[in-house]
Amino acid sequence: MNWQHLIYFKKVAECEHLTRASEELFISTSALSKAIANLEEELGIVLFEKSGRNIQLNRYGKMFYNYVVKATGEIEEGIHFIQRAANVYTRNIHVSTIFSVGTNYLPELLSRFNKEYPQIHIELSQKTTRQILSELSANQLDLGFCSEFNQAEEYPFINRDLLYAEEIFLAIPAEHPLADRTEVCFEDIHDETFISYNHATGIASTISKAIEKTAGPDFHLKTVFSVNDPYTITHMVAKGLGLGFVIENSSLYTANIKLLKVTDLNFFHPIYMVWKDNVYMSPAANALRKYALCHRNLRTPYIRPAF
C-alpha cells in the first residue's frame, strides 16, 4: 500500500473537498482524484460519497479513517523522536577510551568540543583496546579511542584514523641502580623482572613486537604481574615490584619512579580513533569525529621532573 495515498486520503477526509485538499497538498486535483481511486481499488471498497460539491466519508471510510489517523500519528511521532535523538545539538554520544587517552588528550579535546557543542552529552567509559573493539562490533559505541590492533585479520569492519603516537619509556624505582641514568639499552635490563600489560591491551602487542625485533622471537620477559593500565604499572614499580614500560604522561608520574629511554627499542604507542564501518553515525558523533581529526595535537606536554 502506498503511504502517500494514505496521507492524501486523510487530507481529503478532513477537507471534504478535492480542490481544497489538492491545494493544501500542492498537487493537481486530477492526481489527487486518481490516488484516491487507486487506494479504493486496492482496498476493494469505496470510501467516499458525493454530497453536492463536497465529498464525505461513508461508513467504511470513517472506520478506515480512524486507523489511518492512528497509523500516521504513530509514524510522525516516531520520525520526530528519531530526529530529536539524532540531532547534533541533543544527541547522546557513547565513547570509550583507553586510560592514557582519557588522562591526557581527551580532556582537552572534549573541553574545546563542549564549548562549540554545549548541548551534546557524552557518555564516556575507560576500557582496554580489545574491550573497545568488542563494544564497537556489538554496536554499543559511537566512537572509541584505542591503541594498536590487528585491523586486517581481526577487525576489517572497524575504521580507524591515527591521531598521534606516544613514546614508550622504561619505568624503574627511584632507588634502582640504574636510576642515575637517563637512558639504557635493552641488554642492561633484559634480566630484570617486569610488570607487563595483559593481552587485552594494544600496548602489549607494540611492546612485544619491539622486543622481538631487538632480542629475537624466542626471548620472553620475566613477568610477575599483568595489568590493564599504565597507572597501575607505575604504582607497582614505585613499590619495587618490578620494572615496567609506560608512555610519557605527566598524570602517571609519581615521585618514587624514574623514566628512562631504551635506546635500541625506540618504540611508540599509536593512538587511533575508531568506529564501525557501514553503520549509521549520528550527526553528533560525526561532529566529534571530525573535530578530533582537526585537533590531533592537544596532548599536555610532559615536563620531566628534576631529581
mmCIF file of C-alpha atoms in Angstrom:
data_model
loop_
_atom_site.group_PDB
_atom_site.id
_atom_site.type_symbol
_atom_site.label_atom_id
_atom_site.label_comp_id
_atom_site.label_asym_id
_atom_site.label_seq_id
_atom_site.Cartn_x
_atom_site.Cartn_y
_atom_site.Cartn_z
ATOM 1 C CA MET A 1 0.000 0.000 0.000
ATOM 2 C CA ASN A 2 1.286 3.425 -0.968
ATOM 3 C CA TRP A 3 2.000 5.507 2.147
ATOM 4 C CA GLN A 4 1.450 8.753 0.253
ATOM 5 C CA HIS A 5 -2.043 7.615 -0.729
ATOM 6 C CA LEU A 6 -2.913 7.296 2.968
ATOM 7 C CA ILE A 7 -1.746 10.874 3.563
ATOM 8 C CA TYR A 8 -3.894 12.016 0.622
ATOM 9 C CA PHE A 9 -6.882 10.071 1.933
ATOM 10 C CA LYS A 10 -6.560 11.665 5.375
ATOM 11 C CA LYS A 11 -6.380 15.179 3.921
ATOM 12 C CA VAL A 12 -9.402 14.684 1.624
ATOM 13 C CA ALA A 13 -11.405 13.240 4.525
ATOM 14 C CA GLU A 14 -10.621 16.317 6.632
ATOM 15 C CA CYS A 15 -11.225 18.884 3.874
ATOM 16 C CA GLU A 16 -14.261 17.100 2.378
ATOM 17 C CA HIS A 17 -13.334 18.776 -0.895
ATOM 18 C CA LEU A 18 -10.915 17.562 -3.574
ATOM 19 C CA THR A 19 -9.852 21.001 -4.791
ATOM 20 C CA ARG A 20 -9.110 22.381 -1.313
ATOM 21 C CA ALA A 21 -7.265 19.191 -0.372
ATOM 22 C CA SER A 22 -5.176 19.285 -3.561
ATOM 23 C CA GLU A 23 -4.209 22.909 -2.872
ATOM 24 C CA GLU A 24 -3.034 22.050 0.636
ATOM 25 C CA LEU A 25 -1.146 19.027 -0.670
ATOM 26 C CA PHE A 26 0.377 21.015 -3.568
ATOM 27 C CA ILE A 27 -0.738 18.505 -6.210
ATOM 28 C CA SER A 28 -3.279 18.690 -9.019
ATOM 29 C CA THR A 29 -6.907 17.753 -8.433
ATOM 30 C CA SER A 30 -6.717 15.071 -11.106
ATOM 31 C CA ALA A 31 -3.630 13.490 -9.495
ATOM 32 C CA LEU A 32 -5.339 13.501 -6.100
ATOM 33 C CA SER A 33 -8.526 12.001 -7.527
ATOM 34 C CA LYS A 34 -6.515 9.246 -9.210
ATOM 35 C CA ALA A 35 -4.644 8.484 -5.961
ATOM 36 C CA ILE A 36 -7.922 8.098 -4.042
ATOM 37 C CA ALA A 37 -9.320 5.880 -6.792
ATOM 38 C CA ASN A 38 -6.187 3.694 -6.664
ATOM 39 C CA LEU A 39 -6.500 3.379 -2.886
ATOM 40 C CA GLU A 40 -10.162 2.365 -3.134
ATOM 41 C CA GLU A 41 -9.312 -0.145 -5.859
ATOM 42 C CA GLU A 42 -6.540 -1.650 -3.735
ATOM 43 C CA LEU A 43 -8.875 -1.950 -0.736
ATOM 44 C CA GLY A 44 -11.786 -3.142 -2.861
ATOM 45 C CA ILE A 45 -14.034 -0.699 -1.005
ATOM 46 C CA VAL A 46 -15.481 2.725 -1.859
ATOM 47 C CA LEU A 47 -14.526 5.183 0.893
ATOM 48 C CA PHE A 48 -16.252 8.425 -0.155
ATOM 49 C CA GLU A 49 -19.659 9.521 -1.370
ATOM 50 C CA LYS A 50 -20.618 12.801 -3.020
ATOM 51 C CA SER A 51 -22.603 15.438 -1.152
ATOM 52 C CA GLY A 52 -23.279 18.313 -3.537
ATOM 53 C CA ARG A 53 -19.902 19.821 -4.432
ATOM 54 C CA ASN A 54 -18.281 18.132 -1.476
ATOM 55 C CA ILE A 55 -17.326 14.547 -0.806
ATOM 56 C CA GLN A 56 -17.742 12.820 2.525
ATOM 57 C CA LEU A 57 -16.582 9.598 4.089
ATOM 58 C CA ASN A 58 -19.089 6.766 4.014
ATOM 59 C CA ARG A 59 -19.306 4.403 6.970
ATOM 60 C CA TYR A 60 -16.419 2.286 5.683
ATOM 61 C CA GLY A 61 -14.364 5.394 5.058
ATOM 62 C CA LYS A 62 -14.978 6.594 8.623
ATOM 63 C CA MET A 63 -13.830 3.260 10.009
ATOM 64 C CA PHE A 64 -10.701 3.323 7.841
ATOM 65 C CA TYR A 65 -10.023 6.985 8.699
ATOM 66 C CA ASN A 66 -9.699 6.172 12.420
ATOM 67 C CA TYR A 67 -6.984 3.608 11.690
ATOM 68 C CA VAL A 68 -5.169 5.899 9.255
ATOM 69 C CA VAL A 69 -5.092 8.705 11.854
ATOM 70 C CA LYS A 70 -3.589 6.338 14.426
ATOM 71 C CA ALA A 71 -1.053 4.918 11.968
ATOM 72 C CA THR A 72 0.112 8.260 10.583
ATOM 73 C CA GLY A 73 0.257 9.711 14.089
ATOM 74 C CA GLU A 74 2.494 6.871 15.276
ATOM 75 C CA ILE A 75 4.789 7.233 12.279
ATOM 76 C CA GLU A 76 5.045 11.012 12.685
ATOM 77 C CA GLU A 77 5.815 10.611 16.386
ATOM 78 C CA GLY A 78 8.485 8.051 15.521
ATOM 79 C CA ILE A 79 10.013 10.390 12.942
ATOM 80 C CA HIS A 80 10.146 13.257 15.436
ATOM 81 C CA PHE A 81 11.638 11.013 18.129
ATOM 82 C CA ILE A 82 14.407 9.733 15.860
ATOM 83 C CA GLN A 83 15.176 13.219 14.588
ATOM 84 C CA ARG A 84 15.439 14.531 18.144
ATOM 85 C CA ALA A 85 17.616 11.587 19.182
ATOM 86 C CA ALA A 86 19.981 12.060 16.249
ATOM 87 C CA ASN A 87 20.023 15.849 16.307
ATOM 88 C CA VAL A 88 23.563 17.205 16.623
ATOM 89 C CA TYR A 89 22.536 19.513 19.477
ATOM 90 C CA THR A 90 20.768 16.985 21.711
ATOM 91 C CA ARG A 91 22.195 13.557 20.869
ATOM 92 C CA ASN A 92 23.984 11.436 23.444
ATOM 93 C CA ILE A 93 27.316 10.107 22.205
ATOM 94 C CA HIS A 94 28.719 6.881 23.617
ATOM 95 C CA VAL A 95 32.528 6.992 23.681
ATOM 96 C CA SER A 96 35.082 4.640 25.208
ATOM 97 C CA THR A 97 38.803 5.271 25.610
ATOM 98 C CA ILE A 98 41.948 3.593 26.866
ATOM 99 C CA PHE A 99 43.437 5.007 30.060
ATOM 100 C CA SER A 100 46.275 7.107 28.625
ATOM 101 C CA VAL A 101 43.988 8.952 26.198
ATOM 102 C CA GLY A 102 41.467 9.609 28.957
ATOM 103 C CA THR A 103 44.075 11.286 31.164
ATOM 104 C CA ASN A 104 45.831 13.442 28.593
ATOM 105 C CA TYR A 105 44.493 14.089 25.087
ATOM 106 C CA LEU A 106 40.756 13.528 25.562
ATOM 107 C CA PRO A 107 40.067 16.029 28.393
ATOM 108 C CA GLU A 108 41.480 18.880 26.310
ATOM 109 C CA LEU A 109 39.634 17.716 23.190
ATOM 110 C CA LEU A 110 36.289 17.424 24.991
ATOM 111 C CA SER A 111 36.780 20.756 26.752
ATOM 112 C CA ARG A 112 37.082 22.523 23.412
ATOM 113 C CA PHE A 113 34.361 20.451 21.769
ATOM 114 C CA ASN A 114 31.949 21.221 24.616
ATOM 115 C CA LYS A 115 32.376 24.963 24.075
ATOM 116 C CA GLU A 116 31.244 24.602 20.470
ATOM 117 C CA TYR A 117 28.550 21.973 21.109
ATOM 118 C CA PRO A 118 27.394 22.585 24.714
ATOM 119 C CA GLN A 119 24.147 20.631 24.328
ATOM 120 C CA ILE A 120 25.787 17.367 23.295
ATOM 121 C CA HIS A 121 26.006 14.868 26.139
ATOM 122 C CA ILE A 122 28.917 12.423 26.002
ATOM 123 C CA GLU A 123 28.833 9.179 27.972
ATOM 124 C CA LEU A 124 32.478 8.249 28.483
ATOM 125 C CA SER A 125 33.963 4.998 29.765
ATOM 126 C CA GLN A 126 37.517 3.661 30.073
ATOM 127 C CA LYS A 127 38.263 0.192 28.723
ATOM 128 C CA THR A 128 41.067 -1.840 27.177
ATOM 129 C CA THR A 129 41.595 -1.757 23.425
ATOM 130 C CA ARG A 130 40.059 -5.203 22.960
ATOM 131 C CA GLN A 131 37.006 -4.274 25.048
ATOM 132 C CA ILE A 132 36.511 -1.116 22.982
ATOM 133 C CA LEU A 133 36.688 -3.063 19.724
ATOM 134 C CA SER A 134 34.279 -5.656 21.092
ATOM 135 C CA GLU A 135 31.732 -2.981 22.052
ATOM 136 C CA LEU A 136 32.072 -1.291 18.666
ATOM 137 C CA SER A 137 31.489 -4.645 16.979
ATOM 138 C CA ALA A 138 28.288 -5.062 19.011
ATOM 139 C CA ASN A 139 27.084 -1.532 18.088
ATOM 140 C CA GLN A 140 27.321 -0.387 21.719
ATOM 141 C CA LEU A 141 29.601 2.587 20.993
ATOM 142 C CA ASP A 142 29.649 5.515 18.595
ATOM 143 C CA LEU A 143 33.397 6.144 18.800
ATOM 144 C CA GLY A 144 36.431 4.702 20.526
ATOM 145 C CA PHE A 145 39.988 5.811 21.246
ATOM 146 C CA CYS A 146 42.377 2.886 21.435
ATOM 147 C CA SER A 147 45.857 1.621 20.612
ATOM 148 C CA GLU A 148 47.282 -0.926 18.174
ATOM 149 C CA PHE A 149 45.157 -3.842 16.913
ATOM 150 C CA ASN A 150 45.146 -6.264 14.001
ATOM 151 C CA GLN A 151 42.739 -4.491 11.698
ATOM 152 C CA ALA A 152 43.235 -6.568 8.552
ATOM 153 C CA GLU A 153 42.758 -10.010 10.115
ATOM 154 C CA GLU A 154 40.580 -9.479 13.192
ATOM 155 C CA TYR A 155 38.649 -6.238 12.683
ATOM 156 C CA PRO A 156 38.320 -5.441 8.956
ATOM 157 C CA PHE A 157 34.936 -3.807 9.653
ATOM 158 C CA ILE A 158 36.458 -1.234 12.041
ATOM 159 C CA ASN A 159 37.616 2.077 10.579
ATOM 160 C CA ARG A 160 40.498 3.875 12.236
ATOM 161 C CA ASP A 161 42.394 7.151 11.976
ATOM 162 C CA LEU A 162 45.796 7.651 13.583
ATOM 163 C CA LEU A 163 45.653 10.634 15.947
ATOM 164 C CA TYR A 164 49.184 10.591 17.360
ATOM 165 C CA ALA A 165 51.881 8.292 18.764
ATOM 166 C CA GLU A 166 53.222 8.279 22.330
ATOM 167 C CA GLU A 167 56.824 7.340 23.021
ATOM 168 C CA ILE A 168 57.229 4.414 25.418
ATOM 169 C CA PHE A 169 59.728 4.623 28.286
ATOM 170 C CA LEU A 170 61.067 2.290 30.937
ATOM 171 C CA ALA A 171 59.763 2.962 34.455
ATOM 172 C CA ILE A 172 62.109 1.976 37.286
ATOM 173 C CA PRO A 173 62.015 2.547 41.070
ATOM 174 C CA ALA A 174 63.786 5.718 42.206
ATOM 175 C CA GLU A 175 66.218 3.586 44.243
ATOM 176 C CA HIS A 176 67.120 1.263 41.354
ATOM 177 C CA PRO A 177 70.863 1.024 40.461
ATOM 178 C CA LEU A 178 70.094 2.490 37.009
ATOM 179 C CA ALA A 179 68.239 5.492 38.434
ATOM 180 C CA ASP A 180 71.195 7.835 37.919
ATOM 181 C CA ARG A 181 70.978 7.340 34.143
ATOM 182 C CA THR A 182 68.674 8.926 31.565
ATOM 183 C CA GLU A 183 68.814 6.084 29.066
ATOM 184 C CA VAL A 184 69.707 2.402 28.861
ATOM 185 C CA CYS A 185 69.954 -0.272 26.200
ATOM 186 C CA PHE A 186 67.852 -3.409 26.284
ATOM 187 C CA GLU A 187 70.814 -5.557 27.311
ATOM 188 C CA ASP A 188 71.019 -3.560 30.562
ATOM 189 C CA ILE A 189 67.534 -4.664 31.601
ATOM 190 C CA HIS A 190 66.723 -7.933 29.833
ATOM 191 C CA ASP A 191 67.344 -9.988 33.017
ATOM 192 C CA GLU A 192 65.092 -7.775 35.163
ATOM 193 C CA THR A 193 61.632 -8.727 36.408
ATOM 194 C CA PHE A 194 58.778 -6.843 34.737
ATOM 195 C CA ILE A 195 55.178 -5.860 35.306
ATOM 196 C CA SER A 196 53.548 -6.314 31.900
ATOM 197 C CA TYR A 197 50.288 -5.469 30.160
ATOM 198 C CA ASN A 198 47.747 -8.194 29.542
ATOM 199 C CA HIS A 199 46.818 -9.155 26.001
ATOM 200 C CA ALA A 200 43.546 -7.206 26.032
ATOM 201 C CA THR A 201 45.610 -4.019 25.727
ATOM 202 C CA GLY A 202 47.011 -2.775 22.439
ATOM 203 C CA ILE A 203 50.263 -1.596 24.001
ATOM 204 C CA ALA A 204 51.159 -5.204 24.910
ATOM 205 C CA SER A 205 51.428 -6.039 21.209
ATOM 206 C CA THR A 206 53.505 -2.917 20.484
ATOM 207 C CA ILE A 207 55.998 -3.759 23.248
ATOM 208 C CA SER A 208 56.189 -7.432 22.286
ATOM 209 C CA LYS A 209 56.967 -6.633 18.640
ATOM 210 C CA ALA A 210 59.678 -4.119 19.574
ATOM 211 C CA ILE A 211 61.394 -6.568 21.950
ATOM 212 C CA GLU A 212 61.151 -9.399 19.416
ATOM 213 C CA LYS A 213 62.814 -7.191 16.806
ATOM 214 C CA THR A 214 65.692 -6.407 19.191
ATOM 215 C CA ALA A 215 66.132 -9.649 21.157
ATOM 216 C CA GLY A 216 64.704 -12.249 18.766
ATOM 217 C CA PRO A 217 61.443 -14.236 18.655
ATOM 218 C CA ASP A 218 62.494 -16.694 21.376
ATOM 219 C CA PHE A 219 63.117 -14.073 24.054
ATOM 220 C CA HIS A 220 60.467 -13.515 26.730
ATOM 221 C CA LEU A 221 60.472 -11.014 29.575
ATOM 222 C CA LYS A 222 60.349 -12.292 33.135
ATOM 223 C CA THR A 223 56.954 -11.071 34.320
ATOM 224 C CA VAL A 224 55.378 -11.304 37.757
ATOM 225 C CA PHE A 225 52.163 -9.339 37.139
ATOM 226 C CA SER A 226 49.982 -8.480 34.144
ATOM 227 C CA VAL A 227 47.725 -5.424 34.335
ATOM 228 C CA ASN A 228 45.431 -3.336 32.131
ATOM 229 C CA ASP A 229 46.749 0.201 32.507
ATOM 230 C CA PRO A 230 49.989 2.195 32.894
ATOM 231 C CA TYR A 231 48.749 3.895 36.075
ATOM 232 C CA THR A 232 48.802 0.556 37.910
ATOM 233 C CA ILE A 233 52.226 -0.248 36.479
ATOM 234 C CA THR A 234 53.804 2.995 37.727
ATOM 235 C CA HIS A 235 52.485 2.474 41.251
ATOM 236 C CA MET A 236 53.629 -1.148 41.333
ATOM 237 C CA VAL A 237 57.048 -0.088 40.040
ATOM 238 C CA ALA A 238 57.208 2.559 42.772
ATOM 239 C CA LYS A 239 56.671 -0.233 45.326
ATOM 240 C CA GLY A 240 59.632 -2.160 43.921
ATOM 241 C CA LEU A 241 57.570 -4.997 42.434
ATOM 242 C CA GLY A 242 59.364 -4.870 39.084
ATOM 243 C CA LEU A 243 60.120 -2.660 36.098
ATOM 244 C CA GLY A 244 57.554 -1.627 33.509
ATOM 245 C CA PHE A 245 57.051 0.125 30.204
ATOM 246 C CA VAL A 246 54.831 3.206 30.196
ATOM 247 C CA ILE A 247 54.036 6.110 27.929
ATOM 248 C CA GLU A 248 55.483 9.501 28.892
ATOM 249 C CA ASN A 249 52.483 11.118 30.547
ATOM 250 C CA SER A 250 52.534 13.641 33.400
ATOM 251 C CA SER A 251 49.453 12.116 35.020
ATOM 252 C CA LEU A 252 51.349 8.835 35.501
ATOM 253 C CA TYR A 253 54.338 10.314 37.296
ATOM 254 C CA THR A 254 55.000 9.564 40.962
ATOM 255 C CA ALA A 255 57.995 10.719 42.981
ATOM 256 C CA ASN A 256 59.156 7.143 43.548
ATOM 257 C CA ILE A 257 59.871 6.237 39.927
ATOM 258 C CA LYS A 258 62.081 7.416 37.111
ATOM 259 C CA LEU A 259 61.523 7.130 33.366
ATOM 260 C CA LEU A 260 64.411 6.085 31.120
ATOM 261 C CA LYS A 261 64.688 5.908 27.353
ATOM 262 C CA VAL A 262 65.585 2.458 25.976
ATOM 263 C CA THR A 263 67.804 3.428 23.060
ATOM 264 C CA ASP A 264 67.671 0.246 20.989
ATOM 265 C CA LEU A 265 63.927 -0.263 21.351
ATOM 266 C CA ASN A 266 62.849 3.260 20.391
ATOM 267 C CA PHE A 267 59.190 2.307 20.243
ATOM 268 C CA PHE A 268 55.985 4.292 20.076
ATOM 269 C CA HIS A 269 52.404 3.672 21.138
ATOM 270 C CA PRO A 270 49.962 4.594 18.303
ATOM 271 C CA ILE A 271 46.605 6.071 19.302
ATOM 272 C CA TYR A 272 43.650 5.611 16.963
ATOM 273 C CA MET A 273 40.121 6.911 16.805
ATOM 274 C CA VAL A 274 37.887 4.014 15.747
ATOM 275 C CA TRP A 275 34.313 3.495 14.586
ATOM 276 C CA LYS A 276 32.388 0.701 12.909
ATOM 277 C CA ASP A 277 32.159 0.629 9.128
ATOM 278 C CA ASN A 278 28.804 0.699 7.298
ATOM 279 C CA VAL A 279 26.850 1.674 10.428
ATOM 280 C CA TYR A 280 24.811 4.858 10.752
ATOM 281 C CA MET A 281 26.673 7.570 12.650
ATOM 282 C CA SER A 282 24.566 10.319 14.187
ATOM 283 C CA PRO A 283 25.331 13.950 13.308
ATOM 284 C CA ALA A 284 26.576 14.472 16.878
ATOM 285 C CA ALA A 285 29.018 11.548 16.758
ATOM 286 C CA ASN A 286 30.167 12.598 13.309
ATOM 287 C CA ALA A 287 30.750 16.129 14.600
ATOM 288 C CA LEU A 288 33.028 14.771 17.350
ATOM 289 C CA ARG A 289 34.851 12.502 14.880
ATOM 290 C CA LYS A 290 35.583 15.387 12.513
ATOM 291 C CA TYR A 291 36.546 17.656 15.413
ATOM 292 C CA ALA A 292 39.074 15.113 16.716
ATOM 293 C CA LEU A 293 40.638 14.742 13.264
ATOM 294 C CA CYS A 294 41.139 18.506 13.110
ATOM 295 C CA HIS A 295 42.639 18.612 16.630
ATOM 296 C CA ARG A 296 45.161 15.787 16.780
ATOM 297 C CA ASN A 297 47.841 17.662 18.741
ATOM 298 C CA LEU A 298 46.138 18.558 22.007
ATOM 299 C CA ARG A 299 48.191 16.472 24.423
ATOM 300 C CA THR A 300 49.576 18.179 27.512
ATOM 301 C CA PRO A 301 53.379 18.395 27.165
ATOM 302 C CA TYR A 302 55.270 16.176 29.590
ATOM 303 C CA ILE A 303 57.656 18.048 31.874
ATOM 304 C CA ARG A 304 60.336 15.672 33.070
ATOM 305 C CA PRO A 305 60.789 16.125 36.836
ATOM 306 C CA ALA A 306 64.172 17.112 38.205
ATOM 307 C CA PHE A 307 65.925 14.645 40.506
#
